[in-house]
Coordinates of C-alpha atoms in Angstrom, one line a residue:
X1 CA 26.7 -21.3 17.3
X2 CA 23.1 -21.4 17.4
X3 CA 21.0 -22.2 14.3
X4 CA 19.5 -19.1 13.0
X5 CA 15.1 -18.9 12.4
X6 CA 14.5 -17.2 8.8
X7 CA 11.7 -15.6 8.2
X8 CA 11.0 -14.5 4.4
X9 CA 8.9 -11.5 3.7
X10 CA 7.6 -11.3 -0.2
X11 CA 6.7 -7.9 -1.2
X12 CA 5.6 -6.9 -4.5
X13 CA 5.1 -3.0 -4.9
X14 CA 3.5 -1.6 -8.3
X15 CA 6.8 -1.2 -9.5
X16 CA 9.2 -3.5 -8.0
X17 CA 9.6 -7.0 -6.0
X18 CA 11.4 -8.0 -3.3
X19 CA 12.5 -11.6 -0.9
X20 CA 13.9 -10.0 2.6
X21 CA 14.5 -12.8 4.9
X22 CA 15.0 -11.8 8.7
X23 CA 16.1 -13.3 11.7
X24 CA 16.6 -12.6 15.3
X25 CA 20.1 -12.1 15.9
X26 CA 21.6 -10.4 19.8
X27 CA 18.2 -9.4 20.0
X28 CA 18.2 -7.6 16.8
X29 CA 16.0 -8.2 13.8
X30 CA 18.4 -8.5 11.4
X31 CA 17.3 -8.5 7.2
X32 CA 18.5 -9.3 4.2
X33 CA 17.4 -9.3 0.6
X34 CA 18.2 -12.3 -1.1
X35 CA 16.0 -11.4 -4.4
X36 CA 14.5 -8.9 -6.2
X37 CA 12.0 -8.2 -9.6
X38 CA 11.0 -5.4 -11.7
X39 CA 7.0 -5.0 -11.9
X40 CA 4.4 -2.5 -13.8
X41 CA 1.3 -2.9 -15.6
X42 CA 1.5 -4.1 -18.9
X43 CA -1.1 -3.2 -21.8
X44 CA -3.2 -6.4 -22.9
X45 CA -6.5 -5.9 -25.0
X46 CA -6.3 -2.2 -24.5
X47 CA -6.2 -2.8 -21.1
X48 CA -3.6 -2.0 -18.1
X49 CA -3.0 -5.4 -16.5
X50 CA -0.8 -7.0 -14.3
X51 CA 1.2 -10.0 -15.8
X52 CA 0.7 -12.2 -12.3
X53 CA 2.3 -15.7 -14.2
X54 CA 5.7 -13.7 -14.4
X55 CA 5.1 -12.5 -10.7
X56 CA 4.7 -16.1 -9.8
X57 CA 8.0 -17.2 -11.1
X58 CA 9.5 -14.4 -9.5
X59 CA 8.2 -15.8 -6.4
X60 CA 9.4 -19.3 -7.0
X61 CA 12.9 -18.0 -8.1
X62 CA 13.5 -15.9 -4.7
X63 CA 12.5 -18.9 -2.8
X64 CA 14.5 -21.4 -4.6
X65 CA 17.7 -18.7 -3.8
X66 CA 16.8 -19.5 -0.3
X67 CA 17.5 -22.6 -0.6
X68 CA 20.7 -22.3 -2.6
X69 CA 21.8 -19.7 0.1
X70 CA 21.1 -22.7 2.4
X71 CA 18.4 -20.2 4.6
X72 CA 15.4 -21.9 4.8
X73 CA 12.5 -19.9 6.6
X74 CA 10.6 -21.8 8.8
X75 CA 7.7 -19.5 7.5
X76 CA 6.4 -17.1 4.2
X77 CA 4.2 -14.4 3.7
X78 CA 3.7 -11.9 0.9
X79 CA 2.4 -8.4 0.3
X80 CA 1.4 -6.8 -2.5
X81 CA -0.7 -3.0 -3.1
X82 CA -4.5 -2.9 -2.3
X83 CA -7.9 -2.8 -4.3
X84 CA -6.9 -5.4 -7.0
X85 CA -8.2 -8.5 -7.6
X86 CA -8.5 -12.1 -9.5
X87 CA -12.4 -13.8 -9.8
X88 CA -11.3 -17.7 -10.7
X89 CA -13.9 -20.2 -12.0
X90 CA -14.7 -23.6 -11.3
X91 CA -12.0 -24.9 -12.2
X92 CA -9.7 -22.1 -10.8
X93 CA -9.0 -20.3 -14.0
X94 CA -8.7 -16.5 -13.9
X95 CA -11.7 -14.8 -16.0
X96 CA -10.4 -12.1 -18.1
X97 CA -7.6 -10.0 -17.7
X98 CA -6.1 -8.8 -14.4
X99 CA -6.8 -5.5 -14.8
X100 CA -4.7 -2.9 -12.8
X101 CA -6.3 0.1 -10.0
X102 CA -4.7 2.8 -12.9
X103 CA -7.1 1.4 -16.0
X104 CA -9.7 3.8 -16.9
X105 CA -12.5 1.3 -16.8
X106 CA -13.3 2.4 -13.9
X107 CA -14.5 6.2 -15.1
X108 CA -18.1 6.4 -14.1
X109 CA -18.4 3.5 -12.2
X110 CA -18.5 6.0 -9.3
X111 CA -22.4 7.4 -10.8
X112 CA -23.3 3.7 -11.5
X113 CA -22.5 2.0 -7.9
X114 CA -23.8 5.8 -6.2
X115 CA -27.3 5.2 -7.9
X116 CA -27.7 1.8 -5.9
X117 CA -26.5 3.3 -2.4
X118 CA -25.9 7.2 -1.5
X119 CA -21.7 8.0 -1.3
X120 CA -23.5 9.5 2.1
X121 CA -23.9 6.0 3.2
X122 CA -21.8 4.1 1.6
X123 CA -19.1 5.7 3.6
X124 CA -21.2 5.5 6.8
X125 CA -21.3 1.3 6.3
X126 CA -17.6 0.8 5.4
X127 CA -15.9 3.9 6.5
X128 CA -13.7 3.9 3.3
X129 CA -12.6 6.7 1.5
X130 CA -13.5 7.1 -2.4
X131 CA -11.3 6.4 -4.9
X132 CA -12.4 5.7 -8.2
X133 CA -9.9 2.5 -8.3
X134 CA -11.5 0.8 -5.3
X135 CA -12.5 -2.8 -5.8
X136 CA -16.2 -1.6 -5.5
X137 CA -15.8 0.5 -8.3
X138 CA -13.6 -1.8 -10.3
X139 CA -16.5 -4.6 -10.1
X140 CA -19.0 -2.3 -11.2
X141 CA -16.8 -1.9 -14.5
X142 CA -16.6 -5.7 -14.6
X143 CA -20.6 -6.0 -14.3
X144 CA -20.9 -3.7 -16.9
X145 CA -18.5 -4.6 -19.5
X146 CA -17.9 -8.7 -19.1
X147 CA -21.3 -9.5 -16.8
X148 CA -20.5 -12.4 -18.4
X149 CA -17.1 -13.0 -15.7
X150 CA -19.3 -12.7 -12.9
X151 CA -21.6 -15.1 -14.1
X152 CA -19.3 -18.1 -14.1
X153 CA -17.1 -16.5 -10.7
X154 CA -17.1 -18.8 -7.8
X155 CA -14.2 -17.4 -6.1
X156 CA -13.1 -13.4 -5.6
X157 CA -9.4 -13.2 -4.5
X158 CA -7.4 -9.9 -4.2
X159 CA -3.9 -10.4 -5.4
X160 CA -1.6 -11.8 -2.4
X161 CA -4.5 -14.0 -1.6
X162 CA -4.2 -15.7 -5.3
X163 CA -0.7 -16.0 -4.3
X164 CA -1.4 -17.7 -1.3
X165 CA -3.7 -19.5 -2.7
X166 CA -0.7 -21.0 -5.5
X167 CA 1.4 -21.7 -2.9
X168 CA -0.8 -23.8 -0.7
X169 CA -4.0 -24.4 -2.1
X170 CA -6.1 -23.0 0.7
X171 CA -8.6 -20.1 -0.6
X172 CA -8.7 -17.0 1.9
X173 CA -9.2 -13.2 1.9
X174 CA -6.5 -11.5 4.5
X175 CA -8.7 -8.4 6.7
X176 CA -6.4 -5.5 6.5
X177 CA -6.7 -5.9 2.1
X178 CA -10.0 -6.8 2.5
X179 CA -11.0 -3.6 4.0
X180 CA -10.1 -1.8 0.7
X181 CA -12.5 -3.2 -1.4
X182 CA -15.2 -0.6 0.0
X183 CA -16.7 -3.9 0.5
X184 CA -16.1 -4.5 4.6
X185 CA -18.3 -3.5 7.5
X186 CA -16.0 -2.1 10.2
X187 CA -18.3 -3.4 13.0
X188 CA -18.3 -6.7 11.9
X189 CA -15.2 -6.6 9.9
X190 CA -16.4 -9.3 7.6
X191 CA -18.0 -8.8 4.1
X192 CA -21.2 -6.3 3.8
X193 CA -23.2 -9.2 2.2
X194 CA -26.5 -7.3 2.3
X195 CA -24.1 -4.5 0.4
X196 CA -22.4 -6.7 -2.0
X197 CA -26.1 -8.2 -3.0
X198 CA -27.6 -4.4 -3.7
X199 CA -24.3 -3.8 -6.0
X200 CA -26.2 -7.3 -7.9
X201 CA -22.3 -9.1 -7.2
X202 CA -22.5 -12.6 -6.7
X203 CA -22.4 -12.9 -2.4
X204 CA -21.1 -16.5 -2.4
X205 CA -17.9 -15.8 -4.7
X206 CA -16.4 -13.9 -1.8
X207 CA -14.0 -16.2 1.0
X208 CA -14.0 -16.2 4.2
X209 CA -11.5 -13.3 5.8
X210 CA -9.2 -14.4 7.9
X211 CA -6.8 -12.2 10.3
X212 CA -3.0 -11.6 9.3
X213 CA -1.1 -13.8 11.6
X214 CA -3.3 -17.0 10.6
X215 CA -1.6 -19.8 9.6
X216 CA -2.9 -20.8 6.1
X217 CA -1.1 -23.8 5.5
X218 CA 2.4 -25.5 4.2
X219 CA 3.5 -25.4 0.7
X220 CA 1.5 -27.4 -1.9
X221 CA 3.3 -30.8 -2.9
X222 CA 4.3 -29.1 -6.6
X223 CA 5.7 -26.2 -5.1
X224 CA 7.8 -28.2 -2.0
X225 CA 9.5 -30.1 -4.7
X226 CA 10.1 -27.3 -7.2
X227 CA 11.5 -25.1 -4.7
X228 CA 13.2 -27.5 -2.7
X229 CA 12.0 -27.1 1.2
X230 CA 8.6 -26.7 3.0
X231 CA 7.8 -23.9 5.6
X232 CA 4.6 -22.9 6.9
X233 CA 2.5 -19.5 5.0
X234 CA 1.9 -17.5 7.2
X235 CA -0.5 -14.7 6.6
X236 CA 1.3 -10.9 6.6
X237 CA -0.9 -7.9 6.8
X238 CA -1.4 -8.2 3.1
X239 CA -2.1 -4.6 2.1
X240 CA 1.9 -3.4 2.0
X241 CA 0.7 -0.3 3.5
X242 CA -0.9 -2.6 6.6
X243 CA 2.6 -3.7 6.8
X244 CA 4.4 -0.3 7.0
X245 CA 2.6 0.5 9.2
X246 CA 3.2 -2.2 11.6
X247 CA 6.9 -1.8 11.6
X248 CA 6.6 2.5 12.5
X249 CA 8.7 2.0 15.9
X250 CA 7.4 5.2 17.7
X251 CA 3.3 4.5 16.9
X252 CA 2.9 2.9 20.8
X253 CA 3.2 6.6 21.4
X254 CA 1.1 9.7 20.4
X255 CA 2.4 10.7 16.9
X256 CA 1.1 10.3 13.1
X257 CA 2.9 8.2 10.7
X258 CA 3.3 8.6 7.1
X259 CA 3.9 5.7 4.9
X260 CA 6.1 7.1 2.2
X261 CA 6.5 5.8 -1.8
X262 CA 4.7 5.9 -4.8
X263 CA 1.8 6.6 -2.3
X264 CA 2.3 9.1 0.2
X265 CA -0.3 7.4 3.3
X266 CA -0.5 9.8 6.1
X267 CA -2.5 8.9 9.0
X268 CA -2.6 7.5 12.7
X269 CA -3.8 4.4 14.4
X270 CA -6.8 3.8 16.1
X271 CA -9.0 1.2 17.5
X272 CA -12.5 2.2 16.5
X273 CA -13.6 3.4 12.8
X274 CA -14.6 6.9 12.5
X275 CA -17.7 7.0 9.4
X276 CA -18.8 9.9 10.4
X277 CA -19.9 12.6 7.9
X278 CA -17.4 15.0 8.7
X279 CA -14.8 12.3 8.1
X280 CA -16.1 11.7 4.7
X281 CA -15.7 15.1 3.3
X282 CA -12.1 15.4 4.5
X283 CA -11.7 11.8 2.4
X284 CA -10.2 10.1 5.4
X285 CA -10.4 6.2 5.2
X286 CA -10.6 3.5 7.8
X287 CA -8.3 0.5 6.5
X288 CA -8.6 -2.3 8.6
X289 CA -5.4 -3.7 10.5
X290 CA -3.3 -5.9 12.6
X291 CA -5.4 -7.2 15.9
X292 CA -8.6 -5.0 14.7
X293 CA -6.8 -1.8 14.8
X294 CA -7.6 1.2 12.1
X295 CA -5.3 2.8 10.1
X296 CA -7.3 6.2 9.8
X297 CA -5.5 7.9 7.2
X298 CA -5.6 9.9 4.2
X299 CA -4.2 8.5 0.4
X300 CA -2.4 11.0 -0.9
X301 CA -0.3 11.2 -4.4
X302 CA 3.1 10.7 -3.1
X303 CA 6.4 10.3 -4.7
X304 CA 4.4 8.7 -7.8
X305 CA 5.0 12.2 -9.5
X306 CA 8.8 12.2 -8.9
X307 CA 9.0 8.8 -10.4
X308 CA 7.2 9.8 -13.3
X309 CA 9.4 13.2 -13.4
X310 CA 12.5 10.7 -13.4
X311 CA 11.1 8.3 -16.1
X312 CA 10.7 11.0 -18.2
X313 CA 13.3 13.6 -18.0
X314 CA 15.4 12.3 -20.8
X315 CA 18.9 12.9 -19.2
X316 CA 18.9 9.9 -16.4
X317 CA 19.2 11.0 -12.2
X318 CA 18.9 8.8 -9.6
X319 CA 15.9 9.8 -6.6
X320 CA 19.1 11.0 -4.8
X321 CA 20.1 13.2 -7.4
X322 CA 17.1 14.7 -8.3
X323 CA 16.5 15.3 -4.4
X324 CA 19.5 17.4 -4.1
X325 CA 18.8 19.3 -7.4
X326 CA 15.3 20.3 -6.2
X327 CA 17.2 21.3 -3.0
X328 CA 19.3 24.1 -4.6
X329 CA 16.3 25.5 -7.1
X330 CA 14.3 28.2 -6.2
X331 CA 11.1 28.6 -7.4
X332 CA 8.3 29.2 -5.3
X333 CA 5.5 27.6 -6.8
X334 CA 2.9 25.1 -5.5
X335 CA 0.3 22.3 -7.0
X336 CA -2.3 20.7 -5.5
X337 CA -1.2 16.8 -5.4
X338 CA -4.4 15.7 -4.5
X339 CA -5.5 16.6 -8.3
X340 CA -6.6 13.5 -10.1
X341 CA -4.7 15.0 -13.7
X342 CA -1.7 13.4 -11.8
X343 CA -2.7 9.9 -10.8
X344 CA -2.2 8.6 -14.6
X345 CA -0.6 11.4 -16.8
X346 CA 0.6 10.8 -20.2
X347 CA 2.9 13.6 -19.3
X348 CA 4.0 14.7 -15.8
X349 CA 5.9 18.1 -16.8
X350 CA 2.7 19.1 -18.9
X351 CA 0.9 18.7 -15.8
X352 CA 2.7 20.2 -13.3
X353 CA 3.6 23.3 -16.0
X354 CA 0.3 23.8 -17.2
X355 CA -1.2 23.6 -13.1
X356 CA 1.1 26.3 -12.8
X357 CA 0.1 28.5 -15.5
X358 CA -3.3 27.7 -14.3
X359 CA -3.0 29.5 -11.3
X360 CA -0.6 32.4 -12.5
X361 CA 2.6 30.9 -10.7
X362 CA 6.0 30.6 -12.0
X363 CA 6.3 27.8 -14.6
X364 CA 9.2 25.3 -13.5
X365 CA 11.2 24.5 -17.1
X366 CA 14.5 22.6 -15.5
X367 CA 14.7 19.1 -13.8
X368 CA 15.2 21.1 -10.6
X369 CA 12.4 23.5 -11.0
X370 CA 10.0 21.1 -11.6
X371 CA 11.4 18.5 -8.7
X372 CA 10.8 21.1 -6.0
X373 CA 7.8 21.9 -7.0
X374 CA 6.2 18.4 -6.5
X375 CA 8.3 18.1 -2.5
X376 CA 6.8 21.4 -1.5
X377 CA 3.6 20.5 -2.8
X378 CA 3.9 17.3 -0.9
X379 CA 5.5 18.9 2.2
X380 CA 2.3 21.3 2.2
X381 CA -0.6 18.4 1.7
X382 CA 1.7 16.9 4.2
X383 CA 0.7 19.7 6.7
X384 CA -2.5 20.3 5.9
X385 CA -3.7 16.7 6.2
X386 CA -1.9 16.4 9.9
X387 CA -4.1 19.6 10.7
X388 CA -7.1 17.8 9.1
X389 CA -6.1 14.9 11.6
X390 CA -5.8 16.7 14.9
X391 CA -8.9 18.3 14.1
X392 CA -10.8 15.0 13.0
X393 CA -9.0 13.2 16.4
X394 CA -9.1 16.1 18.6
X395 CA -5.7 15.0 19.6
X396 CA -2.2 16.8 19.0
X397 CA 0.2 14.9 17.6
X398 CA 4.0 16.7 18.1
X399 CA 5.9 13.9 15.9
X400 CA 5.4 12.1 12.2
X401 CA 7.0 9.1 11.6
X402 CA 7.8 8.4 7.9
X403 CA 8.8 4.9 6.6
X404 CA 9.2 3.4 3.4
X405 CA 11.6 4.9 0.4
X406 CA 10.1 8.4 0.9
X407 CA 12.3 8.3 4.2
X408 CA 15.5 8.6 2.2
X409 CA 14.0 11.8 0.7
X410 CA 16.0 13.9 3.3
X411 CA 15.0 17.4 1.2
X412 CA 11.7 16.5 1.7
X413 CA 11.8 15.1 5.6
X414 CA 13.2 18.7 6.2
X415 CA 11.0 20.4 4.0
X416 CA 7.4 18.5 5.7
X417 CA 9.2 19.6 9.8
X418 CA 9.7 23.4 8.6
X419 CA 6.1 23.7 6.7
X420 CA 4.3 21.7 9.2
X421 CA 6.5 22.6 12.6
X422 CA 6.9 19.0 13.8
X423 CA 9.7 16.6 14.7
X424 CA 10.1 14.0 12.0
X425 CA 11.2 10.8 12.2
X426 CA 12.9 8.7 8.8
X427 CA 12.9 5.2 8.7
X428 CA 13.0 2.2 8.6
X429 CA 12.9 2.1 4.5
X430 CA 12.1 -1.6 4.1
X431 CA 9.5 -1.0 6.7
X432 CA 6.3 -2.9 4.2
X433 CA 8.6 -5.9 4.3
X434 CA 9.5 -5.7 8.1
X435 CA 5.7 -5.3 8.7
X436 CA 5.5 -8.6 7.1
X437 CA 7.7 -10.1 9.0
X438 CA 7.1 -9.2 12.3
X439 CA 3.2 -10.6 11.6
X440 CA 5.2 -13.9 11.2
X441 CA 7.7 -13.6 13.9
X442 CA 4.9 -12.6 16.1
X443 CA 2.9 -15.1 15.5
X444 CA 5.7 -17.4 16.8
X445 CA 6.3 -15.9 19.5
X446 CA 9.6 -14.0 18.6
X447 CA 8.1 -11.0 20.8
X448 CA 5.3 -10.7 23.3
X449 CA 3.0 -8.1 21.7
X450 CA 2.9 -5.6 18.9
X451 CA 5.3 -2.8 21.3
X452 CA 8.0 -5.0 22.2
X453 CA 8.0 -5.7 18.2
X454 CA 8.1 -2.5 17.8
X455 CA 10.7 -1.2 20.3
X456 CA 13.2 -3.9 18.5
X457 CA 12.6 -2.4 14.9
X458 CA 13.1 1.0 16.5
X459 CA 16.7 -0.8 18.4
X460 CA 17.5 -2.6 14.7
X461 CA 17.5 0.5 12.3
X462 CA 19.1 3.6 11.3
X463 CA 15.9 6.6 12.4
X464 CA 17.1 10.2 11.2
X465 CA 15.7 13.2 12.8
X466 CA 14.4 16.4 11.2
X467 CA 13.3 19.3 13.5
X468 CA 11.7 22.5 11.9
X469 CA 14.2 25.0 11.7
X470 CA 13.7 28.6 12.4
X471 CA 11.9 30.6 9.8

């Protein structure tokens, strides 16, 4: 039998871990999670932070159960969310705390980086859609309250790239996160260094960026021996959402895809930015990714209010559960999920009663009530944004892929085809982590090109249909 080539794909979400090796196997990609880790930001000096030491040994502990499974990759990778970041000293220490994108230190730092460049042009030179957690914002909050940080910075990393950076030593910044700093021209696509001086950041903290499928280097002496093997780290699209992206099997052909969890990303890929004007006030962003392409898509809330809903209903459901429940309710109403009184509420029923009452609609009380009120909002954004697209593309787009853990949502799947009248597509649900591989497996030479990737994930996994049923 022939010796099988592991590839291991680390991907750290905002509220969970996971080490998925994959290999090549009858011409399938075949996967298999040999670890995984809770995660969430943790508060430290009144701050919400991310505890990245514990993250580290969480990295370390999957790879040392590759070894004890006796499945050593021959390469690594890991992904983790976007706009956060580490700024390391001389001597490579972290400066302060690592602050996660949900903080609120970031309140007004919108006013404060808008009085040095116009949001009018600001979006025209990066093509990035606001959001008040973007790294442009989130240094603005560091310049004001610890100027003191970026005075003794001499290196800016976002987080995979520190990780990356423990593992082999080598200091980089990966495109496809990069872009999400707000910080990126799209013409370029390196830093906006005449931009980053205005914002009075240091210019020569920031790396050099480097393209996911670079080879950064092997594993650092201390980490070969405490893990027990050596393989090559190989650069994922970094941003998990880069990565999802990557492994939507249908995206060679003329259809929108929506990455699904605790952000809903809906969008479609393209090869040139769109900054225009027009673009900008329909808050549609141009992330960078794999071989130059665009991901022109829209952030959107996403299944972030169910988990909240689940974490605090006191009687305990699983997703599933609480799926099915919303199925069978009835109520009619509707919230806007775009509202920014759900992106960090101290309580999700509150919010989505008191929207209610707001605007004279039913008020959901049960579990169920209050479940299918957030999928139909959800399922409606869902159909307004791929209206906002066609419009914004001047294409039609007939399908929607959706990947991730939203794709399990089968109540919503059906849901977003009736509202929106479009075939959906489910699946693959690991599809961040198969993103990240495939960069690597790509990158030796498992697969020509980016299609005949593609074309092997859609041959690998279970894809659901959904077609709109009659009203």
């Amino acid at each position: 039998m022939a010796q099988k080539t592991y590839y291991l794909a680390v991907d750290i979400g905002a509220s969970s871990g996971r080490h998925i090796l994959g290999h090549l196997e009858n011409g399938r990609l075949v996967t298999e999670e040999i670890h995984r880790f809770p995660n969430g930001l943790e508060k430290k000096d009144g701050e919400a932070c991310w505890d990245l030491e514990r993250l580290f040994r969480e990295i370390k502990t999957g790879m040392k159960k590759c070894r004890d499974a006796g499945k050593i990759p021959v390469s690594m990778g890991i992904d983790t969310w976007a706009v956060d970041f580490v700024l390391l000293d001389g001597e490579n220490r972290i400066l302060g705390n690592t602050v996660g994108y949900r903080d609120g230190r970031t309140e007004g730092m919108d006013r404060e980086v808008c009085s040095v460049i116009p949001k009018e042009d600001l979006y025209r030179r990066t093509g990035i859609q606001k959001q008040i957690f973007n790294t442009i914002y989130q240094l603005m909050a560091v310049k004001r309250k610890h100027p003191e940080y970026l005075e003794q910075a001499k290196t800016f990393l976002m987080i995979p790239d520190y990780f990356h950076f423990l593992l082999t030593g080598k200091q980089a910044v990966e495109y496809t996160n990069a872009t999400t700093t707000q910080l990126v021209s799209p013409e370029s696509r390196g830093w906006d260094r005449e931009l980053i001086g205005r914002l009075g950041y240091p210019v020569g903290m920031f790396p050099e960026i480097l393209q996911p499928g670079t080879v950064l280097g092997r594993l650092a002496d201390d980490i070969r021996e405490e893990v027990g093997f050596d393989c090559e780290v190989v650069l994922p699209a970094t941003h998990d959402t880069g990565s999802a992206v990557l492994a939507v099997p249908s995206l060679e052909e003329r259809t929108m895809y929506l990455s699904s969890g605790t952000w809903s990303l809906m969008g479609v890929e393209r090869r040139k930015a769109d900054c225009s004007e027009e673009s900008r006030r329909k808050n549609f962003t141009n992330e960078g990714g794999y071989e130059y392409r665009f991901r022109y898509l829209k952030n959107i809330m996403g299944l972030w209010m169910v988990q909240c809903l689940k974490r605090e209903w006191p009687e305990k459901y699983s997703f599933g559960e609480i799926c099915a429940k919303a199925e069978q309710a009835g109520i009619p109403s509707v919230v806007n999920c775009e509202d920014e009184r759900f992106l960090a509420p101290e309580s999700i029923i509150r919010e989505v009663q008191e929207a209610c009452r707001e605007s004279g609609q039913q008020v959901p009380q049960t579990l169920a009530e209050l479940a299918r009120v957030i999928y139909r909002s959800l399922a409606l954004c869902y159909r307004d944004t791929a209206r906002e697209i066609e419009a914004l593309t001047g294409n039609i787009y007939r399908t929607l892929h959706i990947v991730g853990g939203g794709a399990n949502a089968e109540f919503l799947n059906q849901l977003t085809a009736d509202v929106s009248g479009r075939t959906v597509f489910a699946g693959p649900t690991e599809a961040t982590a198969i993103g990240n591989l495939m960069v690597q497996m790509l990158q030796k030479k498992e697969w020509e090109n980016l299609a005949q990737a593609r074309q092997c994930v859609f041959d690998s996994f279970e894809i659901r249909r959904y077609d709109p049923r009659s009203k």
